[in-house]
Amino acid sequence: MSERNLVLLGPPGAGKGTQAERLVDDFDLPYYATGNILREAVEQETELGRKAKEYMEAGELVPDDLISEVIAERLDSGEADDGFLLDGFPRTIGQAEMLEKALDGRGRSLTAALLIDAPDVEVVRRLSGRRTCVKNNHVYHTDFDPPKNEGVCDQDGSRLVQRDDDKPETVRKRLQVYHDQTEPLIQWYEDRGLLRRFDGTREPEEVNSHIRATLATLALEAEI
Ligand code: AP5
């Protein structure tokens, strides 16, 4: 397979970022997580960050045109020419159409949309214990995946913090937004034959090996 053009779909807290870390190691793909890109923009007080801040704090989606521009820039940067892993984009039908059009215009197409699913009750449990490192966004959980030393990232030694939007009331809002605006993408990608489903309630390593097996099968099918 010449290109691996992948998107990760799923509710907040299903483990998209957790799996992305592993897939980036497995396949050496450029990784674009729109949530991370936006949080960095907010922290650095860029124009994008100023526009996005209010929406993010409320657990709402930022406008499609704002985030679509960010992705188009990445696709044109040259570093994603042999493949990419998108996490958190697309999140609406409008964004999915934009991505399809952008890839089509560059003579490219998506390899697969990887859906990592988890029920709401599990999402709430996970997000209340999530900790993220301030340097590289490495992800931990206080109970399910604790760091060796409390409050310190195993991989780069930086401080672990709780995300602002992981407060219970914001998590509930994010879940509602997911069900209303992002879940329709499951059928959208199913209709195009691109959807692959994974049970996000399994252990992270198990989810990872299922994804790798699926990608290996897709690569074989592409060669036939
Ligand atoms: P974003 O950062 O994308 O948040 P999200 O989609 O809500 O996803 P999360 O990062 O919360 O969850 P995840 O699935 O990556 O879970 P994780 O691996 O960390 O977006 C934030 C905001 O930005 C949005 O609300 C919106 O405002 C804006 N935004 C972003 N993209 C946008 C777009 N395209 N359009 C418009 N607005 C946009 O895991 C969670 C926890 O569970 C961790 O503690 C982890 O250790 C643990 N865990 C993971 N897997 C397992 C497992 N298998 N078993 C047990 N525990 C596990």
CSV table of C-alpha atoms in Angstrom, one decimal, residues 34-171:
chain,number,residue,atom,x,y,z
A,34,THR,CA,-7.3,18.9,16.1
A,35,GLY,CA,-8.0,19.1,19.9
A,36,ASN,CA,-4.2,19.3,20.6
A,37,ILE,CA,-3.7,21.9,17.8
A,38,LEU,CA,-6.5,24.0,19.1
A,39,ARG,CA,-5.4,23.8,22.8
A,40,GLU,CA,-1.9,24.8,21.8
A,41,ALA,CA,-3.4,27.8,19.8
A,42,VAL,CA,-5.4,28.8,22.9
A,43,GLU,CA,-2.3,28.6,25.1
A,44,GLN,CA,-0.2,30.7,22.7
A,45,GLU,CA,-3.1,33.1,22.2
A,46,THR,CA,-2.9,33.0,18.4
A,47,GLU,CA,-5.8,34.3,16.3
A,48,LEU,CA,-7.0,30.7,15.9
A,49,GLY,CA,-6.8,30.2,19.6
A,50,ARG,CA,-8.7,33.4,20.4
A,51,LYS,CA,-11.5,32.3,18.0
A,52,ALA,CA,-11.7,28.7,19.4
A,53,LYS,CA,-11.4,29.3,23.1
A,54,GLU,CA,-15.0,30.1,24.0
A,55,TYR,CA,-16.4,27.1,22.0
A,56,MET,CA,-13.9,24.7,23.6
A,57,GLU,CA,-14.5,25.8,27.1
A,58,ALA,CA,-18.2,25.2,26.6
A,59,GLY,CA,-17.6,21.7,25.1
A,60,GLU,CA,-18.9,22.8,21.7
A,61,LEU,CA,-17.4,22.4,18.3
A,62,VAL,CA,-15.5,25.3,16.8
A,63,PRO,CA,-16.9,26.4,13.4
A,64,ASP,CA,-16.2,24.0,10.4
A,65,ASP,CA,-14.4,26.6,8.3
A,66,LEU,CA,-11.9,27.5,11.1
A,67,ILE,CA,-10.8,23.9,11.6
A,68,SER,CA,-11.0,22.8,8.0
A,69,GLU,CA,-8.5,25.5,7.1
A,70,VAL,CA,-6.1,24.1,9.7
A,71,ILE,CA,-6.3,20.6,8.1
A,72,ALA,CA,-6.0,21.9,4.5
A,73,GLU,CA,-2.7,23.6,5.6
A,74,ARG,CA,-1.4,20.3,7.0
A,75,LEU,CA,-2.3,18.4,3.8
A,76,ASP,CA,-0.4,21.0,1.7
A,77,SER,CA,2.6,21.1,4.0
A,78,GLY,CA,4.3,18.2,2.2
A,79,GLU,CA,4.9,16.1,5.3
A,80,ALA,CA,1.6,14.2,4.8
A,81,ASP,CA,2.2,13.2,1.2
A,82,ASP,CA,2.8,9.5,2.1
A,83,GLY,CA,-0.1,9.3,4.6
A,84,PHE,CA,-1.5,10.8,7.8
A,85,LEU,CA,-3.4,10.0,10.9
A,86,LEU,CA,-6.2,12.5,11.8
A,87,ASP,CA,-7.6,12.5,15.3
A,88,GLY,CA,-10.7,14.5,16.1
A,89,PHE,CA,-11.3,15.5,12.5
A,90,PRO,CA,-13.7,15.2,10.8
A,91,ARG,CA,-16.3,15.8,13.4
A,92,THR,CA,-19.3,16.9,11.3
A,93,ILE,CA,-20.6,15.8,7.9
A,94,GLY,CA,-19.5,19.3,6.6
A,95,GLN,CA,-15.9,18.5,7.7
A,96,ALA,CA,-16.0,15.0,6.2
A,97,GLU,CA,-17.2,16.5,2.9
A,98,MET,CA,-14.4,19.1,3.0
A,99,LEU,CA,-11.8,16.3,3.6
A,100,GLU,CA,-13.2,14.2,0.8
A,101,LYS,CA,-13.1,17.1,-1.6
A,102,ALA,CA,-9.6,18.2,-0.5
A,103,LEU,CA,-8.2,14.6,-0.9
A,104,ASP,CA,-10.0,14.2,-4.2
A,105,GLY,CA,-8.5,17.5,-5.5
A,106,ARG,CA,-5.1,16.1,-4.7
A,107,GLY,CA,-5.7,12.8,-6.4
A,108,ARG,CA,-5.9,11.0,-3.1
A,109,SER,CA,-8.5,9.2,-1.0
A,110,LEU,CA,-9.0,8.0,2.6
A,111,THR,CA,-7.8,4.4,3.4
A,112,ALA,CA,-10.1,3.9,6.4
A,113,ALA,CA,-12.1,5.6,9.2
A,114,LEU,CA,-11.3,3.8,12.4
A,115,LEU,CA,-14.1,4.0,14.9
A,116,ILE,CA,-13.2,3.4,18.5
A,117,ASP,CA,-16.4,3.1,20.4
A,118,ALA,CA,-17.2,3.2,24.1
A,119,PRO,CA,-20.5,3.8,26.1
A,120,ASP,CA,-21.2,7.1,27.8
A,121,VAL,CA,-20.7,5.7,31.3
A,122,GLU,CA,-17.2,4.5,30.4
A,123,VAL,CA,-16.4,7.9,28.9
A,124,VAL,CA,-17.3,9.7,32.0
A,125,ARG,CA,-15.2,7.3,34.2
A,126,ARG,CA,-12.2,7.7,31.9
A,127,LEU,CA,-12.2,11.4,31.5
A,128,SER,CA,-12.5,12.1,35.2
A,129,GLY,CA,-9.2,10.3,35.7
A,130,ARG,CA,-7.4,11.4,32.6
A,131,ARG,CA,-4.0,13.2,33.0
A,132,THR,CA,-2.0,14.6,30.1
A,133,CYS,CA,1.6,15.7,29.9
A,134,VAL,CA,2.2,19.4,29.3
A,135,LYS,CA,5.0,18.8,26.9
A,136,ASN,CA,3.9,16.2,24.3
A,137,ASN,CA,0.3,15.4,25.3
A,138,HIS,CA,1.1,11.8,26.4
A,139,VAL,CA,-2.0,10.3,28.0
A,140,TYR,CA,-2.5,8.6,31.3
A,141,HIS,CA,-5.3,7.5,33.7
A,142,THR,CA,-5.0,7.7,37.4
A,143,ASP,CA,-6.5,4.2,37.8
A,144,PHE,CA,-6.3,2.4,34.4
A,145,ASP,CA,-2.9,3.6,33.1
A,146,PRO,CA,-1.1,5.4,35.9
A,147,PRO,CA,2.4,6.9,35.4
A,148,LYS,CA,5.3,5.3,37.4
A,149,ASN,CA,5.7,8.5,39.5
A,150,GLU,CA,2.5,10.4,40.3
A,151,GLY,CA,2.1,13.6,38.3
A,152,VAL,CA,5.1,13.0,36.1
A,153,CYS,CA,5.2,11.8,32.5
A,154,ASP,CA,7.1,8.5,32.1
A,155,GLN,CA,8.2,9.4,28.6
A,156,ASP,CA,9.5,13.0,28.9
A,157,GLY,CA,9.4,13.8,32.6
A,158,SER,CA,7.1,16.7,32.2
A,159,ARG,CA,4.2,17.6,34.5
A,160,LEU,CA,0.8,15.8,34.2
A,161,VAL,CA,-2.3,18.0,34.3
A,162,GLN,CA,-6.1,17.6,34.0
A,163,ARG,CA,-7.7,19.2,30.9
A,164,ASP,CA,-10.1,22.1,31.5
A,165,ASP,CA,-12.8,20.4,29.4
A,166,ASP,CA,-12.7,17.2,31.5
A,167,LYS,CA,-15.0,18.8,34.2
A,168,PRO,CA,-18.1,16.6,34.6
A,169,GLU,CA,-20.6,19.2,33.2
A,170,THR,CA,-18.4,19.9,30.1
A,171,VAL,CA,-17.9,16.2,29.5
